[in-house]
């Protein structure tokens, strides 16, 4: 809850910027917003492709796609993607995969999605080196404490695994299963293509949705720079444990869009419209779909 409290404090302190952002929403051009909604729908297809590519077994396509739509709603109930992971883990076990194989497939999906997002950001930064300054999202003084905290977490985790025999056995068994599943998936070209193609398409479609919303509101930033801003912001807030990135994503996106040259009020309006299109509009139908899938014992 602490990140939500901090975001609320920041929102209150900058309420005039938020008010200007809401006022700009009335100027949005609807064809671009409809295109953004279409790109958002395609993200569920990309997620389904990546999920299928992470397992060797054939998953039922329609139920898999419906599960990705429902997982989006579950993702806003738990922090850092735990909701979507829980829904997909349950779906794979219902489809007949063992818990160990389902967990291995989930880990492979998360790894591929992270690698795809960072790789796409890296390609865009190489193509447009002046698009964004990292210091605009993360102050230079924060690099040292961040690295120390990350190192401490890794050391504590490694010490726990090495010191507790039962935990060490469980981790070793999971890694053995995960590596075996990864080798099997990459031995089949269709699965590898679905895994990595979907992992690249998913963040690309999300960034495209933000670009389309920016065009609808006349944000004076090149489309490629908007895509860089989105990818950099989502990578920067990946470790902030708020449900669905609520608050943290909005704040980072506004900062990133301003850093690439956008006006604060228009950038705020773009982020608000983007989150409405990608999060709040699909939330209710996604929750209803989630409830229906539970009642039908699909998950």
mmCIF file of C-alpha atoms in Angstrom, residues 47-228:
data_model
loop_
_atom_site.group_PDB
_atom_site.id
_atom_site.type_symbol
_atom_site.label_atom_id
_atom_site.label_comp_id
_atom_site.label_asym_id
_atom_site.label_seq_id
_atom_site.Cartn_x
_atom_site.Cartn_y
_atom_site.Cartn_z
ATOM 1 C CA UNK A 47 0.194 -13.043 -24.736
ATOM 2 C CA UNK A 48 -1.665 -16.208 -25.774
ATOM 3 C CA UNK A 49 0.997 -16.960 -28.409
ATOM 4 C CA UNK A 50 3.762 -16.529 -25.836
ATOM 5 C CA UNK A 51 1.964 -18.754 -23.318
ATOM 6 C CA UNK A 52 1.514 -21.468 -25.951
ATOM 7 C CA UNK A 53 5.147 -21.161 -27.001
ATOM 8 C CA UNK A 54 6.269 -21.768 -23.412
ATOM 9 C CA UNK A 55 4.801 -25.301 -23.292
ATOM 10 C CA UNK A 56 5.238 -28.282 -25.578
ATOM 11 C CA UNK A 57 1.647 -29.506 -25.143
ATOM 12 C CA UNK A 58 -1.113 -28.092 -27.299
ATOM 13 C CA UNK A 59 -3.369 -25.771 -25.266
ATOM 14 C CA UNK A 60 -7.007 -25.124 -26.310
ATOM 15 C CA UNK A 61 -6.732 -21.895 -28.315
ATOM 16 C CA UNK A 62 -10.082 -20.269 -27.467
ATOM 17 C CA UNK A 63 -9.833 -20.964 -23.763
ATOM 18 C CA UNK A 64 -6.220 -19.803 -23.771
ATOM 19 C CA UNK A 65 -7.190 -16.480 -25.361
ATOM 20 C CA UNK A 66 -10.120 -16.016 -22.958
ATOM 21 C CA UNK A 67 -7.777 -16.756 -20.060
ATOM 22 C CA UNK A 68 -5.390 -13.981 -21.144
ATOM 23 C CA UNK A 69 -8.290 -11.528 -21.232
ATOM 24 C CA UNK A 70 -9.406 -12.617 -17.769
ATOM 25 C CA UNK A 71 -5.850 -12.550 -16.443
ATOM 26 C CA UNK A 72 -5.705 -8.823 -17.147
ATOM 27 C CA UNK A 73 -8.462 -8.252 -14.592
ATOM 28 C CA UNK A 74 -6.827 -10.549 -12.037
ATOM 29 C CA UNK A 75 -3.581 -8.680 -12.533
ATOM 30 C CA UNK A 76 -5.107 -5.593 -10.892
ATOM 31 C CA UNK A 77 -5.957 -7.431 -7.693
ATOM 32 C CA UNK A 78 -2.419 -8.539 -6.810
ATOM 33 C CA UNK A 79 0.940 -6.764 -7.145
ATOM 34 C CA UNK A 80 3.613 -7.209 -9.821
ATOM 35 C CA UNK A 81 1.764 -9.549 -12.163
ATOM 36 C CA UNK A 82 0.895 -12.171 -9.533
ATOM 37 C CA UNK A 83 -2.772 -12.184 -10.531
ATOM 38 C CA UNK A 84 -2.129 -13.078 -14.171
ATOM 39 C CA UNK A 85 0.478 -15.644 -13.144
ATOM 40 C CA UNK A 86 -1.961 -17.333 -10.754
ATOM 41 C CA UNK A 87 -4.708 -17.487 -13.400
ATOM 42 C CA UNK A 88 -2.389 -18.959 -16.032
ATOM 43 C CA UNK A 89 -0.849 -21.419 -13.591
ATOM 44 C CA UNK A 90 -4.304 -22.708 -12.707
ATOM 45 C CA UNK A 91 -5.310 -22.850 -16.390
ATOM 46 C CA UNK A 92 -2.306 -24.995 -17.312
ATOM 47 C CA UNK A 93 -2.863 -27.409 -14.434
ATOM 48 C CA UNK A 94 -6.524 -27.796 -15.433
ATOM 49 C CA UNK A 95 -5.319 -28.564 -18.976
ATOM 50 C CA UNK A 96 -3.382 -31.530 -17.586
ATOM 51 C CA UNK A 97 0.119 -30.159 -17.025
ATOM 52 C CA UNK A 98 1.780 -31.005 -13.741
ATOM 53 C CA UNK A 99 2.407 -28.214 -11.265
ATOM 54 C CA UNK A 100 6.167 -28.392 -11.853
ATOM 55 C CA UNK A 101 5.791 -28.146 -15.651
ATOM 56 C CA UNK A 102 3.219 -25.366 -15.334
ATOM 57 C CA UNK A 103 5.560 -23.419 -13.049
ATOM 58 C CA UNK A 104 8.453 -23.965 -15.461
ATOM 59 C CA UNK A 105 6.322 -22.706 -18.367
ATOM 60 C CA UNK A 106 5.313 -19.659 -16.323
ATOM 61 C CA UNK A 107 8.946 -18.880 -15.527
ATOM 62 C CA UNK A 108 9.909 -19.249 -19.197
ATOM 63 C CA UNK A 109 7.079 -16.888 -20.203
ATOM 64 C CA UNK A 110 8.153 -14.255 -17.676
ATOM 65 C CA UNK A 111 11.766 -14.543 -18.795
ATOM 66 C CA UNK A 112 10.853 -14.246 -22.481
ATOM 67 C CA UNK A 113 8.552 -11.266 -21.850
ATOM 68 C CA UNK A 114 11.245 -9.459 -19.860
ATOM 69 C CA UNK A 115 13.947 -10.186 -22.436
ATOM 70 C CA UNK A 116 11.655 -9.103 -25.276
ATOM 71 C CA UNK A 117 10.792 -5.817 -23.581
ATOM 72 C CA UNK A 118 14.395 -4.961 -22.711
ATOM 73 C CA UNK A 119 15.630 -6.040 -26.163
ATOM 74 C CA UNK A 120 13.047 -3.877 -27.910
ATOM 75 C CA UNK A 121 14.011 -0.925 -25.708
ATOM 76 C CA UNK A 122 17.680 -1.520 -26.488
ATOM 77 C CA UNK A 123 17.060 -1.582 -30.240
ATOM 78 C CA UNK A 124 15.099 1.673 -30.099
ATOM 79 C CA UNK A 125 17.736 3.363 -27.942
ATOM 80 C CA UNK A 126 20.425 2.353 -30.442
ATOM 81 C CA UNK A 127 18.289 3.640 -33.323
ATOM 82 C CA UNK A 128 17.355 6.840 -31.469
ATOM 83 C CA UNK A 129 20.187 7.494 -29.001
ATOM 84 C CA UNK A 130 18.929 10.929 -27.985
ATOM 85 C CA UNK A 131 15.356 9.854 -27.328
ATOM 86 C CA UNK A 132 15.587 9.555 -23.551
ATOM 87 C CA UNK A 133 17.956 10.223 -20.691
ATOM 88 C CA UNK A 134 17.967 7.496 -18.032
ATOM 89 C CA UNK A 135 18.497 10.095 -15.333
ATOM 90 C CA UNK A 136 15.048 11.512 -16.079
ATOM 91 C CA UNK A 137 13.490 8.306 -14.788
ATOM 92 C CA UNK A 138 16.080 7.399 -12.157
ATOM 93 C CA UNK A 139 18.252 10.081 -10.534
ATOM 94 C CA UNK A 140 21.978 9.419 -10.577
ATOM 95 C CA UNK A 141 22.077 9.375 -6.780
ATOM 96 C CA UNK A 142 19.689 6.415 -6.797
ATOM 97 C CA UNK A 143 21.962 4.083 -8.789
ATOM 98 C CA UNK A 144 24.206 3.203 -5.841
ATOM 99 C CA UNK A 145 21.430 2.401 -3.325
ATOM 100 C CA UNK A 146 19.505 0.501 -6.001
ATOM 101 C CA UNK A 147 22.499 -1.688 -6.846
ATOM 102 C CA UNK A 148 23.219 -2.277 -3.150
ATOM 103 C CA UNK A 149 19.601 -3.281 -2.479
ATOM 104 C CA UNK A 150 19.569 -5.622 -5.488
ATOM 105 C CA UNK A 151 22.870 -7.190 -4.406
ATOM 106 C CA UNK A 152 21.580 -7.669 -0.854
ATOM 107 C CA UNK A 153 18.432 -9.402 -2.103
ATOM 108 C CA UNK A 154 20.477 -11.728 -4.314
ATOM 109 C CA UNK A 155 22.883 -12.566 -1.493
ATOM 110 C CA UNK A 156 20.064 -13.260 0.969
ATOM 111 C CA UNK A 157 18.297 -15.450 -1.583
ATOM 112 C CA UNK A 158 21.481 -17.380 -2.414
ATOM 113 C CA UNK A 159 22.253 -17.834 1.272
ATOM 114 C CA UNK A 160 18.763 -19.146 2.007
ATOM 115 C CA UNK A 161 18.955 -21.634 -0.866
ATOM 116 C CA UNK A 162 22.431 -22.803 0.135
ATOM 117 C CA UNK A 163 21.649 -23.052 3.860
ATOM 118 C CA UNK A 164 18.244 -24.766 3.842
ATOM 119 C CA UNK A 165 18.442 -28.289 2.450
ATOM 120 C CA UNK A 166 14.746 -28.648 1.659
ATOM 121 C CA UNK A 167 14.701 -25.305 -0.147
ATOM 122 C CA UNK A 168 17.878 -26.201 -2.033
ATOM 123 C CA UNK A 169 16.318 -29.489 -3.164
ATOM 124 C CA UNK A 170 13.142 -27.738 -4.314
ATOM 125 C CA UNK A 171 15.055 -25.046 -6.232
ATOM 126 C CA UNK A 172 17.345 -27.604 -7.858
ATOM 127 C CA UNK A 173 14.401 -29.733 -8.941
ATOM 128 C CA UNK A 174 12.581 -26.716 -10.346
ATOM 129 C CA UNK A 175 15.626 -25.561 -12.304
ATOM 130 C CA UNK A 176 16.101 -29.061 -13.710
ATOM 131 C CA UNK A 177 12.470 -29.165 -14.855
ATOM 132 C CA UNK A 178 12.600 -25.622 -16.234
ATOM 133 C CA UNK A 179 15.754 -26.247 -18.254
ATOM 134 C CA UNK A 180 14.314 -29.470 -19.635
ATOM 135 C CA UNK A 181 11.104 -27.712 -20.682
ATOM 136 C CA UNK A 182 13.079 -24.857 -22.277
ATOM 137 C CA UNK A 183 15.152 -27.312 -24.317
ATOM 138 C CA UNK A 184 12.041 -29.176 -25.452
ATOM 139 C CA UNK A 185 10.274 -25.972 -26.488
ATOM 140 C CA UNK A 186 13.230 -24.646 -28.451
ATOM 141 C CA UNK A 187 13.661 -27.996 -30.183
ATOM 142 C CA UNK A 188 10.319 -27.344 -31.917
ATOM 143 C CA UNK A 189 10.567 -24.274 -34.227
ATOM 144 C CA UNK A 190 6.840 -23.478 -34.078
ATOM 145 C CA UNK A 191 6.942 -23.235 -30.281
ATOM 146 C CA UNK A 192 10.120 -21.143 -30.259
ATOM 147 C CA UNK A 193 8.622 -18.790 -32.860
ATOM 148 C CA UNK A 194 5.421 -18.397 -30.831
ATOM 149 C CA UNK A 195 7.380 -17.818 -27.622
ATOM 150 C CA UNK A 196 9.794 -15.164 -28.855
ATOM 151 C CA UNK A 197 7.510 -13.668 -31.496
ATOM 152 C CA UNK A 198 4.807 -13.105 -28.901
ATOM 153 C CA UNK A 199 7.353 -11.822 -26.360
ATOM 154 C CA UNK A 200 8.439 -9.129 -28.821
ATOM 155 C CA UNK A 201 4.956 -8.376 -30.166
ATOM 156 C CA UNK A 202 3.423 -7.844 -26.708
ATOM 157 C CA UNK A 203 5.480 -4.786 -25.630
ATOM 158 C CA UNK A 204 5.513 -3.502 -29.223
ATOM 159 C CA UNK A 205 1.700 -3.494 -29.282
ATOM 160 C CA UNK A 206 1.529 -1.836 -25.870
ATOM 161 C CA UNK A 207 3.913 0.873 -27.028
ATOM 162 C CA UNK A 208 1.874 1.256 -30.234
ATOM 163 C CA UNK A 209 -1.259 1.831 -28.158
ATOM 164 C CA UNK A 210 0.472 4.671 -26.302
ATOM 165 C CA UNK A 211 1.700 6.157 -29.583
ATOM 166 C CA UNK A 212 -1.820 6.066 -31.026
ATOM 167 C CA UNK A 213 -3.231 7.756 -27.921
ATOM 168 C CA UNK A 214 -0.494 10.380 -28.177
ATOM 169 C CA UNK A 215 -1.436 11.038 -31.798
ATOM 170 C CA UNK A 216 -5.089 11.351 -30.813
ATOM 171 C CA UNK A 217 -4.233 14.133 -28.358
ATOM 172 C CA UNK A 218 -1.658 15.880 -30.531
ATOM 173 C CA UNK A 219 1.348 15.193 -28.300
ATOM 174 C CA UNK A 220 4.319 16.941 -29.924
ATOM 175 C CA UNK A 221 6.704 13.985 -29.593
ATOM 176 C CA UNK A 222 7.913 11.715 -32.422
ATOM 177 C CA UNK A 223 6.198 8.289 -32.330
ATOM 178 C CA UNK A 224 9.504 6.439 -31.893
ATOM 179 C CA UNK A 225 10.352 8.609 -28.890
ATOM 180 C CA UNK A 226 6.944 7.889 -27.361
ATOM 181 C CA UNK A 227 7.616 4.166 -27.759
ATOM 182 C CA UNK A 228 11.003 4.576 -26.064
#
